[in-house]
Amino acid sequence: MNNTHDRDEQEKAPATIKLMVSDDLYRAFQRCVWIQIHESGRTQLEIMDEVVRDFLCKYGC
């Protein structure tokens, strides 16, 4: 087996982040993601990656 290939596949697999937010923020986020998917043609994963990347950049992490 090719260990490099296996490692690359594992790095590409999405991970789950669980966030606890109020109901109104949850609904607004879901609505916003849905709109972005349909207006931009990007995937849900691409949009959520952007959200996390923006958060990390904002706080210098």
Short mmCIF file of N, CA and C in Angstrom, two decimals:
data_model
loop_
_atom_site.label_atom_id
_atom_site.label_comp_id
_atom_site.label_asym_id
_atom_site.label_seq_id
_atom_site.Cartn_x
_atom_site.Cartn_y
_atom_site.Cartn_z
N MET A 1 0.82 -1.19 0.00
CA MET A 1 0.00 0.00 0.00
C MET A 1 0.86 1.25 0.00
N ASN A 2 0.34 2.29 -0.59
CA ASN A 2 1.05 3.55 -0.66
C ASN A 2 0.64 4.41 0.52
N ASN A 3 1.52 4.55 1.51
CA ASN A 3 1.19 5.31 2.72
C ASN A 3 0.95 6.78 2.43
N THR A 4 1.68 7.35 1.47
CA THR A 4 1.48 8.75 1.12
C THR A 4 0.08 8.98 0.58
N HIS A 5 -0.39 8.07 -0.28
CA HIS A 5 -1.74 8.18 -0.84
C HIS A 5 -2.78 8.08 0.27
N ASP A 6 -2.61 7.12 1.19
CA ASP A 6 -3.55 6.97 2.30
C ASP A 6 -3.60 8.22 3.16
N ARG A 7 -2.43 8.81 3.43
CA ARG A 7 -2.36 10.03 4.24
C ARG A 7 -3.04 11.19 3.52
N ASP A 8 -2.84 11.32 2.20
CA ASP A 8 -3.48 12.38 1.42
C ASP A 8 -4.99 12.24 1.47
N GLU A 9 -5.49 11.02 1.35
CA GLU A 9 -6.94 10.79 1.39
C GLU A 9 -7.51 11.15 2.75
N GLN A 10 -6.79 10.85 3.83
CA GLN A 10 -7.27 11.19 5.17
C GLN A 10 -7.31 12.70 5.36
N GLU A 11 -6.33 13.42 4.83
CA GLU A 11 -6.29 14.86 4.97
C GLU A 11 -7.42 15.53 4.20
N LYS A 12 -7.90 14.92 3.13
CA LYS A 12 -8.97 15.49 2.32
C LYS A 12 -10.35 15.23 2.93
N ALA A 13 -10.46 14.23 3.79
CA ALA A 13 -11.74 13.89 4.39
C ALA A 13 -12.17 15.01 5.33
N PRO A 14 -13.43 15.46 5.21
CA PRO A 14 -13.88 16.54 6.09
C PRO A 14 -14.01 16.08 7.54
N ALA A 15 -13.79 16.99 8.45
CA ALA A 15 -13.96 16.75 9.88
C ALA A 15 -15.19 17.53 10.34
N THR A 16 -15.69 17.17 11.49
CA THR A 16 -16.88 17.82 12.03
C THR A 16 -16.51 18.73 13.19
N ILE A 17 -17.06 19.94 13.17
CA ILE A 17 -16.95 20.86 14.30
C ILE A 17 -18.36 21.06 14.84
N LYS A 18 -18.52 20.90 16.13
CA LYS A 18 -19.83 21.11 16.73
C LYS A 18 -19.82 22.45 17.45
N LEU A 19 -20.71 23.34 17.03
CA LEU A 19 -20.82 24.66 17.65
C LEU A 19 -22.16 24.76 18.36
N MET A 20 -22.15 25.35 19.52
CA MET A 20 -23.38 25.58 20.26
C MET A 20 -23.74 27.05 20.11
N VAL A 21 -24.86 27.34 19.47
CA VAL A 21 -25.32 28.70 19.25
C VAL A 21 -26.81 28.77 19.53
N SER A 22 -27.31 29.99 19.67
CA SER A 22 -28.74 30.16 19.89
C SER A 22 -29.51 29.77 18.63
N ASP A 23 -30.79 29.46 18.81
CA ASP A 23 -31.64 29.01 17.70
C ASP A 23 -31.68 30.02 16.55
N ASP A 24 -31.74 31.32 16.88
CA ASP A 24 -31.83 32.31 15.82
C ASP A 24 -30.55 32.37 14.99
N LEU A 25 -29.39 32.23 15.63
CA LEU A 25 -28.14 32.19 14.88
C LEU A 25 -28.04 30.92 14.02
N TYR A 26 -28.51 29.81 14.56
CA TYR A 26 -28.50 28.55 13.81
C TYR A 26 -29.33 28.68 12.53
N ARG A 27 -30.54 29.20 12.66
CA ARG A 27 -31.41 29.35 11.49
C ARG A 27 -30.82 30.33 10.48
N ALA A 28 -30.28 31.43 10.97
CA ALA A 28 -29.69 32.42 10.07
C ALA A 28 -28.48 31.83 9.34
N PHE A 29 -27.66 31.06 10.04
CA PHE A 29 -26.49 30.44 9.41
C PHE A 29 -26.92 29.45 8.34
N GLN A 30 -27.88 28.59 8.64
CA GLN A 30 -28.35 27.61 7.68
C GLN A 30 -28.93 28.29 6.44
N ARG A 31 -29.70 29.35 6.66
CA ARG A 31 -30.28 30.10 5.56
C ARG A 31 -29.18 30.73 4.70
N CYS A 32 -28.19 31.31 5.35
CA CYS A 32 -27.10 31.97 4.64
C CYS A 32 -26.29 30.96 3.83
N VAL A 33 -25.98 29.82 4.41
CA VAL A 33 -25.23 28.78 3.68
C VAL A 33 -26.03 28.32 2.47
N TRP A 34 -27.32 28.10 2.64
CA TRP A 34 -28.17 27.66 1.53
C TRP A 34 -28.15 28.69 0.40
N ILE A 35 -28.26 29.96 0.77
CA ILE A 35 -28.24 31.03 -0.24
C ILE A 35 -26.90 31.05 -0.96
N GLN A 36 -25.81 30.95 -0.21
CA GLN A 36 -24.48 30.95 -0.83
C GLN A 36 -24.29 29.78 -1.78
N ILE A 37 -24.77 28.61 -1.41
CA ILE A 37 -24.67 27.43 -2.28
C ILE A 37 -25.38 27.69 -3.60
N HIS A 38 -26.59 28.22 -3.52
CA HIS A 38 -27.39 28.41 -4.73
C HIS A 38 -26.96 29.62 -5.56
N GLU A 39 -26.42 30.64 -4.92
CA GLU A 39 -25.99 31.82 -5.68
C GLU A 39 -24.58 31.66 -6.25
N SER A 40 -23.71 30.95 -5.54
CA SER A 40 -22.31 30.88 -5.96
C SER A 40 -21.97 29.58 -6.69
N GLY A 41 -22.78 28.54 -6.47
CA GLY A 41 -22.47 27.24 -7.06
C GLY A 41 -21.39 26.48 -6.31
N ARG A 42 -20.91 27.06 -5.19
CA ARG A 42 -19.91 26.37 -4.38
C ARG A 42 -20.58 25.30 -3.54
N THR A 43 -19.77 24.40 -3.00
CA THR A 43 -20.31 23.33 -2.16
C THR A 43 -20.43 23.82 -0.71
N GLN A 44 -21.20 23.07 0.07
CA GLN A 44 -21.35 23.38 1.48
C GLN A 44 -19.99 23.32 2.18
N LEU A 45 -19.17 22.34 1.83
CA LEU A 45 -17.85 22.22 2.43
C LEU A 45 -16.98 23.44 2.12
N GLU A 46 -17.01 23.91 0.89
CA GLU A 46 -16.23 25.09 0.52
C GLU A 46 -16.65 26.31 1.34
N ILE A 47 -17.93 26.48 1.51
CA ILE A 47 -18.45 27.63 2.25
C ILE A 47 -18.09 27.52 3.73
N MET A 48 -18.23 26.33 4.30
CA MET A 48 -17.91 26.16 5.72
C MET A 48 -16.41 26.27 5.96
N ASP A 49 -15.59 25.80 5.01
CA ASP A 49 -14.14 26.00 5.12
C ASP A 49 -13.82 27.50 5.17
N GLU A 50 -14.49 28.27 4.32
CA GLU A 50 -14.28 29.72 4.30
C GLU A 50 -14.67 30.36 5.63
N VAL A 51 -15.78 29.93 6.21
CA VAL A 51 -16.23 30.48 7.49
C VAL A 51 -15.18 30.24 8.57
N VAL A 52 -14.68 29.02 8.65
CA VAL A 52 -13.68 28.69 9.66
C VAL A 52 -12.37 29.42 9.39
N ARG A 53 -11.95 29.47 8.13
CA ARG A 53 -10.72 30.16 7.76
C ARG A 53 -10.81 31.65 8.14
N ASP A 54 -11.96 32.28 7.84
CA ASP A 54 -12.16 33.69 8.20
C ASP A 54 -12.11 33.90 9.71
N PHE A 55 -12.72 33.00 10.46
CA PHE A 55 -12.70 33.08 11.93
C PHE A 55 -11.27 32.99 12.43
N LEU A 56 -10.50 32.02 11.93
CA LEU A 56 -9.12 31.84 12.38
C LEU A 56 -8.26 33.05 12.03
N CYS A 57 -8.45 33.59 10.85
CA CYS A 57 -7.70 34.79 10.45
C CYS A 57 -8.07 35.98 11.32
N LYS A 58 -9.35 36.14 11.61
CA LYS A 58 -9.81 37.26 12.42
C LYS A 58 -9.13 37.28 13.78
N TYR A 59 -8.94 36.10 14.38
CA TYR A 59 -8.36 36.01 15.71
C TYR A 59 -6.89 35.64 15.69
N GLY A 60 -6.27 35.62 14.50
CA GLY A 60 -4.84 35.38 14.39
C GLY A 60 -4.41 33.99 14.81
N CYS A 61 -5.28 33.03 14.59
CA CYS A 61 -4.97 31.65 14.99
C CYS A 61 -4.29 30.87 13.89
#
